[in-house]
Structure formats: structure tokens, C-alpha cells
XYZ file of C-alpha atoms in Angstrom:
466
model
C -16.308 -7.204 18.122
C -15.596 -8.777 21.483
C -14.030 -6.275 23.859
C -10.714 -7.276 25.370
C -9.539 -6.764 28.919
C -6.420 -4.651 28.806
C -6.165 -4.332 32.578
C -4.023 -1.394 33.680
C -1.394 -1.801 30.977
C -1.109 -0.035 27.665
C -4.739 1.077 27.458
C -4.820 2.623 30.916
C -1.659 4.537 30.148
C -3.111 5.823 26.902
C -6.441 6.920 28.266
C -4.717 8.972 30.978
C -3.115 11.119 28.290
C -4.750 14.317 27.089
C -2.254 14.956 24.288
C 0.653 13.254 22.567
C 2.679 13.429 25.745
C 4.518 10.170 26.356
C 3.986 7.893 29.353
C 7.595 7.988 30.386
C 8.652 4.654 28.917
C 12.368 4.505 28.339
C 13.262 4.425 24.663
C 15.549 1.566 23.701
C 17.526 1.506 20.464
C 16.460 -1.736 18.791
C 18.676 -1.889 15.728
C 19.984 -0.096 12.657
C 17.877 2.790 11.423
C 16.517 3.178 7.929
C 16.201 -0.544 7.166
C 12.942 -2.245 6.225
C 11.796 -4.902 8.714
C 12.125 -8.448 7.384
C 8.380 -9.036 7.662
C 7.820 -6.620 4.776
C 9.828 -8.600 2.239
C 7.211 -11.139 1.168
C 3.808 -9.647 1.964
C 1.424 -7.487 -0.017
C -0.232 -4.387 1.485
C -4.001 -3.983 1.820
C -5.263 -0.385 1.923
C -8.244 -0.039 4.262
C -10.913 2.618 3.782
C -12.508 2.406 7.238
C -15.424 4.743 6.482
C -16.580 2.775 3.433
C -15.597 -0.769 4.396
C -18.753 -1.552 6.391
C -22.201 0.021 6.855
C -21.102 1.088 10.351
C -17.880 2.606 9.049
C -16.083 1.933 12.331
C -12.834 0.380 13.491
C -14.736 -2.289 15.404
C -16.809 -3.263 12.370
C -13.734 -3.470 10.164
C -11.885 -5.626 12.707
C -14.403 -8.400 12.049
C -12.994 -8.668 8.521
C -9.313 -9.124 9.364
C -9.549 -12.867 8.758
C -10.819 -12.266 5.220
C -7.740 -10.176 4.429
C -5.452 -12.654 6.157
C -7.028 -15.476 4.138
C -5.866 -13.730 0.946
C -2.330 -14.124 2.256
C -1.970 -10.407 2.989
C -0.194 -9.566 6.231
C 0.155 -5.770 6.091
C -2.779 -3.384 6.373
C -2.535 0.342 5.719
C -5.285 2.326 7.404
C -6.281 5.531 5.700
C -6.169 8.422 8.229
C -8.072 7.691 11.438
C -7.674 11.125 13.053
C -10.500 13.653 13.636
C -11.444 15.701 10.564
C -11.748 19.495 10.613
C -15.111 21.145 10.007
C -13.882 24.632 9.099
C -13.603 24.964 5.297
C -14.562 21.280 5.068
C -14.826 19.759 1.589
C -17.883 17.561 1.189
C -20.339 16.516 3.871
C -17.950 14.364 5.939
C -14.683 15.969 4.900
C -11.386 14.603 3.693
C -9.490 12.133 5.866
C -6.434 14.243 5.071
C -7.730 17.401 6.815
C -6.662 16.547 10.341
C -7.699 18.298 13.539
C -5.642 16.363 16.086
C -2.740 13.992 15.420
C -3.166 12.421 18.852
C -6.809 11.390 18.686
C -9.106 8.993 16.834
C -11.961 10.260 14.665
C -15.121 9.627 16.758
C -16.839 8.661 13.493
C -14.575 5.587 13.550
C -14.535 4.819 17.269
C -12.157 5.290 20.180
C -8.532 4.817 21.101
C -9.576 1.633 22.857
C -11.054 0.333 19.602
C -7.865 1.239 17.768
C -5.667 -0.444 20.366
C -7.779 -3.594 20.138
C -7.473 -3.617 16.351
C -3.680 -3.412 16.560
C -3.569 -6.181 19.164
C -5.895 -8.402 17.133
C -3.869 -7.867 13.964
C -0.651 -8.731 15.786
C -2.238 -11.897 17.175
C -2.905 -12.892 13.563
C 0.720 -12.102 12.671
C -0.346 -9.073 10.666
C 1.203 -5.609 10.709
C -0.518 -2.214 10.733
C 0.562 1.020 9.066
C -1.047 4.376 9.790
C -1.558 7.033 7.141
C 0.363 10.146 8.225
C -0.331 13.652 6.904
C 2.657 15.833 7.754
C 2.460 18.569 5.130
C -0.664 20.276 6.460
C -3.426 20.239 9.078
C -7.114 21.059 8.990
C -8.195 24.554 9.967
C -9.589 23.392 13.326
C -6.236 22.102 14.555
C -5.309 23.790 17.857
C -1.857 24.496 16.489
C -3.371 27.274 14.353
C -4.421 29.348 17.381
C -1.699 28.196 19.790
C 1.255 28.231 17.389
C 0.450 30.240 14.242
C 4.189 30.469 13.561
C 4.118 26.721 12.873
C 2.323 27.506 9.591
C 3.271 29.053 6.269
C 2.046 32.646 6.127
C 1.699 35.399 3.569
C 0.947 38.958 4.657
C 0.378 37.672 8.176
C -2.227 35.105 7.093
C -1.910 31.325 7.210
C -2.321 29.845 3.739
C -3.258 26.534 2.148
C -0.566 24.603 0.251
C 0.094 26.515 -2.949
C -1.111 25.225 -6.312
C -2.597 22.024 -4.842
C -6.312 22.813 -4.821
C -6.683 21.928 -1.131
C -8.570 24.855 0.503
C -9.624 22.664 3.446
C -6.090 22.471 4.886
C -3.390 24.826 6.187
C 0.247 24.523 5.119
C 2.802 23.736 7.824
C 6.132 25.545 8.082
C 8.977 23.032 8.350
C 11.476 25.771 9.069
C 10.017 25.804 12.583
C 11.975 23.401 14.790
C 9.328 23.267 17.518
C 6.695 22.142 15.041
C 9.012 19.487 13.620
C 9.665 18.099 17.098
C 5.968 17.990 17.931
C 5.217 16.220 14.653
C 7.850 13.556 15.340
C 6.630 13.168 18.923
C 3.117 12.632 17.578
C 4.278 9.864 15.234
C 6.312 8.280 18.027
C 3.248 8.310 20.279
C 1.409 5.824 18.085
C 4.438 3.551 17.793
C 5.339 3.599 21.477
C 1.853 3.528 22.986
C -0.112 1.534 20.406
C 2.635 -0.569 18.785
C 1.903 0.687 15.258
C 4.298 -0.907 12.755
C 4.867 1.897 10.280
C 3.512 4.792 8.263
C 2.301 5.561 4.771
C 3.218 9.240 4.470
C 0.908 11.451 2.448
C 2.428 13.882 -0.056
C 5.888 13.017 1.224
C 7.597 15.171 -1.376
C 5.914 18.263 0.116
C 7.952 17.835 3.298
C 11.747 18.330 3.550
C 13.781 15.136 3.217
C 15.796 15.923 6.338
C 12.590 15.969 8.403
C 11.683 12.462 7.264
C 15.215 11.265 7.971
C 15.074 12.701 11.475
C 11.653 11.126 12.038
C 12.803 7.714 10.808
C 15.825 7.775 13.093
C 13.694 8.576 16.137
C 10.994 6.023 15.299
C 13.489 3.234 14.711
C 14.836 3.842 18.223
C 11.460 2.637 19.509
C 11.195 -0.331 17.122
C 11.983 -1.014 13.465
C 9.223 0.684 11.463
C 8.168 0.417 7.842
C 7.901 3.633 5.824
C 6.047 4.189 2.544
C 6.316 7.545 0.737
C 3.517 8.858 -1.435
C 6.023 9.987 -4.026
C 7.471 8.515 -7.187
C 10.236 10.886 -8.202
C 12.331 11.987 -5.207
C 14.848 9.182 -4.806
C 16.518 11.122 -1.950
C 13.537 10.139 0.208
C 14.684 6.514 -0.103
C 18.265 7.061 1.018
C 17.430 6.788 4.701
C 13.864 7.843 5.464
C 11.661 5.495 3.418
C 11.638 1.852 2.351
C 9.455 2.296 -0.727
C 7.628 4.812 -2.863
C 4.808 4.754 -5.417
C 5.343 3.312 -8.888
C 3.142 5.924 -10.564
C 4.796 5.531 -13.970
C 4.239 1.778 -14.032
C 0.567 2.289 -13.186
C 0.050 4.810 -15.981
C 1.713 2.537 -18.496
C -0.201 -0.546 -17.345
C -3.454 1.346 -17.938
C -2.216 2.222 -21.418
C -1.372 -1.443 -22.094
C -4.793 -2.524 -20.821
C -6.610 -0.153 -23.162
C -4.378 -1.038 -26.106
C -2.718 2.340 -26.611
C 0.697 0.876 -25.667
C 2.243 -2.575 -25.810
C 3.588 -4.526 -22.856
C 7.233 -4.101 -23.829
C 6.968 -0.526 -22.486
C 6.558 -1.834 -18.939
C 10.173 -2.951 -18.719
C 11.158 0.688 -18.231
C 9.343 0.962 -14.892
C 10.430 -2.067 -12.888
C 12.137 -0.410 -9.941
C 15.693 -0.481 -11.218
C 18.333 1.907 -9.849
C 16.715 2.145 -6.436
C 18.888 2.664 -3.330
C 19.879 -0.698 -1.888
C 17.086 -2.361 0.085
C 14.342 -0.038 -1.183
C 11.710 -0.695 -3.820
C 8.486 0.537 -5.464
C 4.878 -0.018 -4.442
C 3.046 -1.513 -7.437
C -0.728 -1.131 -7.732
C -3.748 -1.454 -9.999
C -5.770 0.854 -7.780
C -5.630 3.087 -4.695
C -7.989 5.576 -3.064
C -6.949 8.495 -5.291
C -7.121 6.562 -8.550
C -10.398 4.895 -7.607
C -12.256 8.031 -6.580
C -11.005 10.359 -9.289
C -9.459 8.493 -12.240
C -11.492 5.315 -12.748
C -12.115 1.999 -11.036
C -9.956 -1.076 -11.415
C -12.572 -2.463 -13.824
C -12.729 0.704 -15.916
C -8.957 0.892 -16.206
C -8.022 -2.775 -16.640
C -11.206 -4.598 -17.691
C -12.549 -7.827 -16.224
C -10.748 -9.838 -18.905
C -7.345 -8.362 -18.178
C -7.387 -7.978 -14.390
C -6.175 -11.551 -13.570
C -3.175 -11.146 -15.888
C -2.306 -7.786 -14.348
C -2.663 -9.177 -10.801
C -0.205 -11.914 -11.788
C 2.206 -9.348 -13.180
C 1.890 -7.135 -10.104
C 2.665 -9.922 -7.615
C 5.714 -11.248 -9.461
C 7.686 -8.169 -10.579
C 10.220 -6.456 -8.255
C 8.610 -4.370 -5.543
C 5.580 -4.801 -3.329
C 1.952 -5.239 -4.489
C -0.976 -3.220 -3.137
C -4.646 -4.191 -2.952
C -7.200 -1.432 -2.265
C -10.474 -2.062 -0.448
C -12.905 -3.832 -2.848
C -10.321 -4.588 -5.558
C -10.632 -8.251 -4.649
C -14.216 -8.293 -5.938
C -13.618 -6.132 -8.991
C -15.871 -3.405 -7.634
C -16.865 -1.200 -10.555
C -17.853 1.864 -8.553
C -15.844 4.992 -7.791
C -15.951 5.133 -3.986
C -16.854 8.620 -2.759
C -14.048 10.368 -0.934
C -15.859 12.791 1.367
C -19.301 11.214 1.721
C -20.565 7.952 3.165
C -20.494 5.413 0.327
C -20.394 1.887 1.747
C -18.791 -0.741 -0.460
C -21.472 -3.113 -1.759
C -19.600 -6.372 -1.260
C -22.295 -8.305 -3.108
C -21.961 -6.133 -6.227
C -18.517 -7.153 -7.446
C -17.859 -8.100 -11.060
C -15.639 -11.092 -10.167
C -14.021 -12.861 -7.219
C -10.258 -12.390 -7.390
C -9.639 -13.592 -3.847
C -8.559 -17.135 -4.847
C -6.040 -15.713 -7.319
C -4.722 -13.109 -4.866
C -4.385 -15.835 -2.233
C -2.501 -18.103 -4.622
C -0.203 -15.287 -5.734
C 0.448 -14.298 -2.115
C 1.380 -17.878 -1.219
C 3.669 -18.224 -4.232
C 5.361 -14.954 -3.330
C 5.920 -16.053 0.263
C 7.162 -19.509 -0.715
C 9.637 -18.262 -3.320
C 12.388 -15.903 -2.152
C 13.040 -15.021 -5.791
C 9.843 -12.930 -5.646
C 10.635 -11.083 -2.417
C 10.976 -7.294 -2.465
C 14.258 -5.412 -2.554
C 17.580 -7.124 -2.036
C 15.810 -10.022 -0.316
C 14.417 -11.034 -3.729
C 15.887 -11.826 -7.096
C 16.615 -9.424 -9.913
C 14.440 -9.613 -13.005
C 15.839 -11.094 -16.231
C 13.816 -10.627 -19.373
C 13.130 -13.574 -21.668
C 13.092 -12.646 -25.338
C 9.916 -13.761 -27.113
C 9.844 -11.603 -30.196
C 6.427 -10.225 -29.220
C 5.860 -6.722 -27.895
C 2.671 -7.881 -26.161
C 4.263 -10.767 -24.292
C 5.746 -10.286 -20.828
C 8.287 -13.001 -20.089
C 10.886 -12.929 -17.331
C 12.616 -14.951 -14.659
C 13.724 -14.067 -11.145
C 16.320 -16.064 -9.253
C 17.438 -15.958 -5.629
C 20.031 -18.561 -4.652
C 18.561 -21.897 -5.825
C 15.020 -20.580 -6.329
C 13.954 -19.575 -9.863
C 10.494 -18.431 -10.900
C 9.499 -17.875 -14.538
C 6.539 -15.680 -15.501
C 4.882 -15.725 -18.943
C 1.931 -13.376 -19.590
C 0.083 -12.312 -22.697
C -0.831 -8.742 -21.782
C -3.162 -8.196 -24.694
C -6.659 -9.036 -25.899
C -5.260 -10.925 -28.883
C -4.056 -14.501 -29.248
C -0.283 -14.574 -29.572
C 1.871 -17.099 -31.386
C 5.324 -16.473 -29.955
C 7.834 -17.278 -32.668
C 11.042 -15.995 -31.165
C 11.067 -17.935 -27.877
C 12.360 -21.380 -26.972
C 10.506 -22.794 -23.967
C 12.142 -26.224 -24.139
C 14.078 -25.577 -20.926
C 10.787 -25.408 -19.015
C 9.807 -28.972 -19.937
C 10.302 -30.137 -16.348
C 8.961 -27.007 -14.659
C 6.208 -26.921 -12.052
C 3.158 -24.850 -12.889
C 2.335 -22.782 -9.794
C -0.469 -20.686 -11.310
C -2.090 -20.709 -14.734
C -5.121 -18.956 -16.131
C -6.801 -17.082 -18.939
C -9.294 -14.259 -19.247
C -12.247 -16.605 -18.800
C -12.627 -19.221 -16.103
C -11.198 -19.768 -12.638
C -7.401 -19.714 -12.319
C -5.545 -22.958 -11.851
C -3.766 -22.562 -8.513
C -2.846 -26.135 -7.541
C 0.795 -26.913 -8.345
C 1.425 -29.532 -11.021
C 4.173 -30.655 -13.367
C 3.899 -28.944 -16.710
C 2.525 -30.875 -19.658
C 5.439 -31.189 -22.109
C 3.181 -30.162 -24.977
C 1.723 -27.203 -23.139
C 4.147 -24.579 -24.396
C 5.229 -26.497 -27.474
C 3.155 -24.580 -30.003
C 3.983 -21.323 -28.188
C 0.428 -20.015 -28.559
C -1.031 -17.902 -25.780
C -4.720 -17.083 -25.478
C -5.766 -13.482 -24.755
C -4.605 -12.473 -21.250
C -3.208 -15.979 -20.571
C -0.631 -16.235 -17.793
C 1.770 -18.792 -16.313
C 3.855 -18.712 -13.140
C 6.414 -21.537 -13.206
C 9.000 -22.848 -10.775
C 12.106 -24.395 -12.237
C 13.309 -27.604 -10.641
C 16.365 -27.183 -8.467
């Protein structure tokens, strides 16, 4: 990666710091707090596993691949934790990203603060946004806070303990009753926003931290600039009232896996489409993420090469925001190691889903009906009479998108639906289990839906004429 000349500006200020102390910039209130930035409405998120993305496993090496992600139409990248990893009580050879030694530093395995600053600048030049992964519930055992501020940690019988009942012996549980610790944690988050221009945070195990802490943090961060906040949680709706913009759609994921393996039918999915969320907030929808991939099966194992295109289509068109994890775009059928070096073999994918992801990203951006939250349209189910058929429309103002997907391995003859009203529709995307997807817009063939027969895993995304 070509090194950039930062002069004496942001980089010089950062490198003079020895901790998360600020450089003295005056904080300006930039707008309302607790509201998602507009740039998040139409884009998918790409989760980056820096260690495994390239043979080098560095920030610099990953930066060379930003254009590939941008070319898929994805404008938001979430970096798994980039902080130094503790060695004491370490799990695995290289340790978990989530056992953090210092919130104010970059893991030397990945590079330097200069490398990180350059990545942020490069992403912003490409009109992309960057979210950091933030681990507030606990630190690694080598964190200086343990010796300098033991009262910042949960203790029993005078001993600092790991989070209870979580199976994480490599980390120490923080005590959020301590106001000094809470302030230092917020200052540490603010440091990366103010000094590096980070755009938001994916917050690990958000439900393990008090809601009022997250609300306080969001208020302070939004004073610097509007940030985007994703909670690793799927149950605690209170987190969405002010602190977070979205949470994980765990239930949808579990039920999609069940549909893919045939133990449930697609009609079950209607129960998990992000309804009854606080205004302006929404779920993160995914076929894979680092936890699922490493411990519960790859995207190929869980959804099958035949079904993946149909599920990608579903994911990008339902309410909420879609997520793509590193290597999903090639259908990588390998559980990526979590605490060892295990470089993704980019030439070993089972399929190339990049053209489909790109087409779906473009459709989502070009059709406000598919935006997230209140910026998009509500979902209206279309009755087909088949439990295996997903059919719905979404409308925002004069924009209407219709989605028809056979989420099963069987051919379906849909008897209960009348598709006559789509005779003048535009086909935006069409495909089946086999063959490349059709991604060039065209007017629908009047006979195309006439017999109402859908091949296994066949999918349509239509735009209705205004």
C-alpha cells in the first residue's frame, strides 16, 4: 500500500499521544443524538476479518482489497477488533480478538496507528464508512486497568473474575457500577472518532453492559459526529431506544437455516422481519458472521450452494440491513479458525456470488422501497397459497418493488396467486439454483409468470411501473 503524507495534521497529533488522552480539539455538537446517519439507509455491511483476509494479515494488505468490496456495492465495512490481544490466560496460539489489552492502541500483528489512519482515509476517499468492533464488557488479563484500577472490575472474595457462565476464561469482567471506568471507556471510544474519524461501532455482547452506559456513550459520540451503532444483541429492545440503530436478527438466521435444510417452510420467516422496532431502528440480517462461521457451520454447510442465491436475494430485499462476512462472496466452505492463523483461500470458493451481491446492492440503492428503517417501505405479504413461496412487496412513495422466491428444493406450482398485475413490470434480477443470475433490467415476458411455476430456489425481483 502506498504510504500517504499526512504532514503535521491528524497523524502527528495521534502519534504524540501515549494513551487515549485527547488532543484538545473542541467538541462541536453536530446534530440530534441517537439517529442513524443517512448513509446507512441503503448500504450493506461487510465484516472484515483482518487476520485471515490476506497471507500478511495486516491492515495495509487488507486496504489493497477495498475496491473489491466497493465493487460489490458495499459501502460500510466493520473491522473485527484491531486492538492488542492479551497473552495471559490466552485461548489458542494467537488469542481471541475480543481479549483486549489496550483500547487505545493497534495490535502490532495488524500494523500501526498510521496504517489504521490511512485505511480510514482511503475508505472515506472511496465514499465508504468504517465501523470498529468495540468490546466493552471485559478486557484481557494484561490490560493495565487490572493493576492500576482493580476496582474497575467485578470481584468475588477480593479476586477479579471472568464474566460468569460465558466460558470466557481469557477475559476479566468490568464493573459498570464504577463511574471512573465508564468515563474512561467512553473517552476511549471518542478517541477513535475524534482522532481517526471512525464512523461507528459494532458493540460486542452489548446486552452484558447496562443500557444507560450505551445511551451515555451514544450521546457523547454524537457530539463529535453522527455515528452508527450496531448491538450484538437480538432481544433487548431497550438498547434501540436511544443507544443503537440496529441489532442482530438471530431468530431470522436460525429459521432461515431450518428452511434451507427442509425442517421448516418459508412461511415461518414472516415472524422475524423486524416488526415492532423503535422508530428508525432495524435488524441486521445475515447468512453468516464470524461466530456462526467458526463454530456453527459455514454458509455452504448451512444454506447449500443451490439455495444461497435465493437467500442472498431474500436478505437484501427484506426490512433491515444485510451483512456479508469475509469470504461469503465466494461461498467459502471452510470454518475459519478464530484464534489461529487461517488465511482465506480466495481461489477455493464454491461459487462466485459477487455479481449477484453487486446487483442486489445496486437495486437496493436505486429503490428507496428497500431502504432500512423508516427510510424504506414496509413489507406487504402477497398470498400465494404455498408455504414454501416467499412473496412480498415494499413501497416507498412512488417506488414499489415485488419479490418472489421459491425457498425450497422443489418445483412449485403456485395455485393461489394472481400475477396478472405484474404484466408490465421490470425484471431487475432473476435467477435459479443453477446458472448465472440475470442482472440486466428488462421488461417482463407476459408469459413468464403465467403458468405460475417456479423452479427450485428460483427468484425474481421486480419493479412496478410508476
